[in-house]
XYZ file of C-alpha atoms in Angstrom:
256
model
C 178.204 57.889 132.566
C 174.869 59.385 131.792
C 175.525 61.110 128.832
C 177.296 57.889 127.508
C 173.792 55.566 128.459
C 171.698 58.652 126.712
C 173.789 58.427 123.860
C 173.474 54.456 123.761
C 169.717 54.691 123.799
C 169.719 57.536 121.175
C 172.101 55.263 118.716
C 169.399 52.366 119.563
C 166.149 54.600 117.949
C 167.823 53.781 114.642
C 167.386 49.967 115.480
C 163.311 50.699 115.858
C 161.165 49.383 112.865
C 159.949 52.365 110.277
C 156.883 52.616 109.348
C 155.270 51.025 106.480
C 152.852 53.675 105.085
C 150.977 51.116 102.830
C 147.157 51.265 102.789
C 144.522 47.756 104.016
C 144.241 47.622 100.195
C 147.565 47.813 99.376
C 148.717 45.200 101.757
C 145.306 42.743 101.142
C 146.834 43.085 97.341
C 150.349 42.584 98.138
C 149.370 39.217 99.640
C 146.949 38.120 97.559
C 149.122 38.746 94.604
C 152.169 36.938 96.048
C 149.559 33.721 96.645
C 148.337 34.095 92.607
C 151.431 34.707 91.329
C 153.508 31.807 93.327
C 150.730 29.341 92.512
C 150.322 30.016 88.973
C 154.178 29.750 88.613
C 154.400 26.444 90.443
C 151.646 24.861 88.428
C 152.463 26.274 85.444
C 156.405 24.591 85.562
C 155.216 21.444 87.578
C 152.360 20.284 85.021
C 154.195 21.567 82.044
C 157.702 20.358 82.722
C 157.361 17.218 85.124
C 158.825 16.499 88.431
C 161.856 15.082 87.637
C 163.801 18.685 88.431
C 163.051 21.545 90.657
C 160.249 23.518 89.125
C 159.750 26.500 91.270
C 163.206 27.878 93.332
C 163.002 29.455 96.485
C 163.869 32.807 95.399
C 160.915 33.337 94.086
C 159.309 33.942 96.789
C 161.349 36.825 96.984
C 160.632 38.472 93.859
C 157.081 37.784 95.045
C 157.357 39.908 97.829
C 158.945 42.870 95.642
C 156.674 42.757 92.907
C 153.243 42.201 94.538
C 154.186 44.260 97.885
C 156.101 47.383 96.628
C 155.659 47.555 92.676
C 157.130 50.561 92.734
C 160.036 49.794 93.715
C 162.924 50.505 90.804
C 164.451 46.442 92.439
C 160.935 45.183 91.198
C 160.474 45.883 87.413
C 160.254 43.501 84.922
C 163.766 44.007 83.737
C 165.079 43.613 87.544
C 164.038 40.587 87.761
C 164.192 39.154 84.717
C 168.084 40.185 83.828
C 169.200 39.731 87.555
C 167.892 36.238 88.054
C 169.069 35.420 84.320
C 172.827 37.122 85.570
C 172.999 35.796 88.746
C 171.930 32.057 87.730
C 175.052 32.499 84.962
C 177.698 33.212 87.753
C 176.072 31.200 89.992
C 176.750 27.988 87.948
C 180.025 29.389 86.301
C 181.033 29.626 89.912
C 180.238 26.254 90.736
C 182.183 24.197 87.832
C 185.120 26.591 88.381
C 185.853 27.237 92.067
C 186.099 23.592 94.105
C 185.401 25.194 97.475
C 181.799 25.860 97.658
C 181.929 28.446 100.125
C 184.276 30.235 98.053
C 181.946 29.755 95.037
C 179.117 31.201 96.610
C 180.680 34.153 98.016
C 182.178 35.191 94.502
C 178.794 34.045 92.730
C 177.314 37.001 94.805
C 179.460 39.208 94.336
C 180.504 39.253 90.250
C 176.490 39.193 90.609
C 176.104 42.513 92.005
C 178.888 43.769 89.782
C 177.353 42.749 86.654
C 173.894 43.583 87.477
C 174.848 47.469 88.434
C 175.587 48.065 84.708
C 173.404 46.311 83.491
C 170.669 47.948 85.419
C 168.890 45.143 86.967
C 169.900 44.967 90.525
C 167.545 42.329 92.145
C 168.034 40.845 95.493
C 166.365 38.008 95.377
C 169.069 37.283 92.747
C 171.895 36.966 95.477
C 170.147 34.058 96.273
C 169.776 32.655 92.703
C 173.509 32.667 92.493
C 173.953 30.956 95.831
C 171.175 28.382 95.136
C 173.245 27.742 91.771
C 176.049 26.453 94.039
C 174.816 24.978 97.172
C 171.428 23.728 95.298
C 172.986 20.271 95.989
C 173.119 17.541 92.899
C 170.481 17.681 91.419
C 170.879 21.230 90.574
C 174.174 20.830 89.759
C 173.408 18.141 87.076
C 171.378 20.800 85.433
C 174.793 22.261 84.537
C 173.461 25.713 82.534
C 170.017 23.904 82.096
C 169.760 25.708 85.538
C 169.942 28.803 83.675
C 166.979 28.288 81.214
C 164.714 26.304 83.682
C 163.775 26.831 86.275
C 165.007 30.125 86.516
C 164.462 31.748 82.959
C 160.812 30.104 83.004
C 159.759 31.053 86.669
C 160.984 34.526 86.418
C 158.984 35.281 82.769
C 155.975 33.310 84.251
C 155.841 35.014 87.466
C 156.443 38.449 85.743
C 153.955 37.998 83.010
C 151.403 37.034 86.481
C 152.458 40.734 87.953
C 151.771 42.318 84.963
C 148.357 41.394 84.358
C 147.480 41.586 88.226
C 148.926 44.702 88.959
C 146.990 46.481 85.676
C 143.683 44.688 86.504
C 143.839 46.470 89.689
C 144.765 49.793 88.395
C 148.441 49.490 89.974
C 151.017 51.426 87.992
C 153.280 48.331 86.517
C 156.090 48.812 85.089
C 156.674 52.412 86.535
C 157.641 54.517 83.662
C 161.310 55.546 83.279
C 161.070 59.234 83.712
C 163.787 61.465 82.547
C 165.529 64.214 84.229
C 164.529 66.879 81.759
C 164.383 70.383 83.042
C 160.818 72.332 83.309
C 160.105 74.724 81.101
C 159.116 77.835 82.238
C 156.094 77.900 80.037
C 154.407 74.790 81.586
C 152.419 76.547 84.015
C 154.926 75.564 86.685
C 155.496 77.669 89.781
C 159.091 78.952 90.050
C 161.060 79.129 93.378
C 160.436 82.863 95.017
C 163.280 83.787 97.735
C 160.844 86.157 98.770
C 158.225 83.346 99.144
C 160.025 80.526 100.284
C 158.465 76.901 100.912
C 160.149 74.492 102.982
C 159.168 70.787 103.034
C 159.066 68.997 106.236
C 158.760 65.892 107.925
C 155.231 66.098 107.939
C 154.436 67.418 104.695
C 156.378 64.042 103.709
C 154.363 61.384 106.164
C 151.103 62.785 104.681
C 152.181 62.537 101.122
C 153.138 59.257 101.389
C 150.305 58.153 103.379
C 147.309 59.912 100.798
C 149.526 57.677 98.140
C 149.188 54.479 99.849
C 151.423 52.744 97.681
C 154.653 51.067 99.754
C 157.446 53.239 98.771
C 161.149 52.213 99.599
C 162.522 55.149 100.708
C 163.291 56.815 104.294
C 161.130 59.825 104.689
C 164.186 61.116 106.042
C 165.927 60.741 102.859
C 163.158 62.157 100.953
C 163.436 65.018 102.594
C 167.130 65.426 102.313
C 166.606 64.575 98.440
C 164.432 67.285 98.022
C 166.695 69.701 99.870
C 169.079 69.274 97.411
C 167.176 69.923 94.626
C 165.855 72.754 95.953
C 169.719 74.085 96.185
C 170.280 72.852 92.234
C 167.332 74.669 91.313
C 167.970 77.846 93.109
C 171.308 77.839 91.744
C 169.938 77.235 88.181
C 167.580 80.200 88.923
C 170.282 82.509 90.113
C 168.193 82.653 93.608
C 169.885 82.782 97.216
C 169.766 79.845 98.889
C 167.149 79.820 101.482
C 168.323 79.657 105.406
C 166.688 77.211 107.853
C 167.540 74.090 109.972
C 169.096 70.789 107.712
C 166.645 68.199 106.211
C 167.525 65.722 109.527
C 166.944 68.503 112.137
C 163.579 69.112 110.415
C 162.844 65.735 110.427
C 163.639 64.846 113.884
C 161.050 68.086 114.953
């Protein structure tokens, strides 16, 4: 019986919160970008396109979050948003003219969603709920027919894009994070090469303080960092023709 409770409370650390290794300033500009960038979108569409349909959706508030609170994140560049609201807001309202039940619609509006924007390389999630806005949006968004598509959610995703853009720049904030390809080093860049004899192993705290001197939100486990960078430490090695180096896995580390 006790093993099973210590087990129980073991598989419940999992449920605790991570934590967010964001600097003040990176969280005071989070927010106060998500306030800029929602209000210049809403005035923008309101004033230049009348009341008469919806001219800011609820999603993006969403995006908002992504792109103001964790620019770095690969689900919050300009092409993420941009192509998955544009995707999703096509099913969405294909979905709804062709499939009567509206539950039914919504669920497969999500769904083709995701499967077109993994190709397509613009997986957004905010866009799940473009596509189920498209069908449950109620009439008036469903008179839009694929008006829907072009405004409101072509115009507030380019609007509230072009805000991030200028925001994050003015404030130094690197935005849209460069693609970087997986070249290999050359051994004439002044790069140290893996020594057997010398061997360096990351660990869980190496990993807290690297992300906390960034500051920057980064969504990733430092767990799976760690594991990440375990296994290119193998790939390399075995590029190198080294021995692998012995010690405890990435999640034993990380638990010490």
């Amino acid at each position: 019986m006790n093993s099973l409770f210590n087990k129980f409370l073991r598989s419940c650390r999992h449920f605790w919160p991570h934590p967010l290794l964001a600097s003040r300033r990176e969280r005071f500009v989070g927010c106060l970008g998500a306030a800029i960038g929602i209000f210049i979108t809403e005035c923008l569409c309101r004033y230049g396109f009348g009341v008469e349909i919806p001219w800011l959706i609820a999603p993006m508030g969403a995006s908002a979050v992504l792109m103001f609170a964790i620019p770095a994140s690969p689900l919050a560049q300009p092409w993420a948003i941009v192509g998955g609201n544009l995707v999703a807001s096509l099913v969405g309202v294909t979905c709804a003219q062709w499939i009567p039940d509206s539950g039914v619609a919504a669920a497969m509006a999500v769904a083709l969603s995701i499967a077109l924007m993994f190709p397509l390389r613009c997986i957004h999630p905010p866009s799940g709920a473009v596509a189920v806005t498209a069908v449950l949006g109620g009439p008036v968004i469903s008179g839009l027919g694929y008006g829907f598509v072009l405004y409101p959610v072509l115009i507030n995703s380019l609007l509230l894009t072009a805000v991030a853009l200028v925001f994050n720049n003015a404030l130094k904030r690197r935005y849209p994070h460069p693609l970087t390809a997986s070249q290999p080093v050359k051994k004439a860049d002044n790069v140290a090469t893996l020594n057997p004899l010398q061997p360096v192993t990351l660990t869980a705290q190496d990993i807290h303080l690297a992300l906390s001197a960034r500051g920057e939100m980064v969504d990733i486990d430092e767990g799976d960092l760690l594991e990440i960078f375990s296994v290119a430490e193998q790939h390399a090695r075995r590029r190198e023709n080294l021995a692998p180096s012995a010690g405890p896995s990435p999640r034993q580390k990380l638990a010490s």
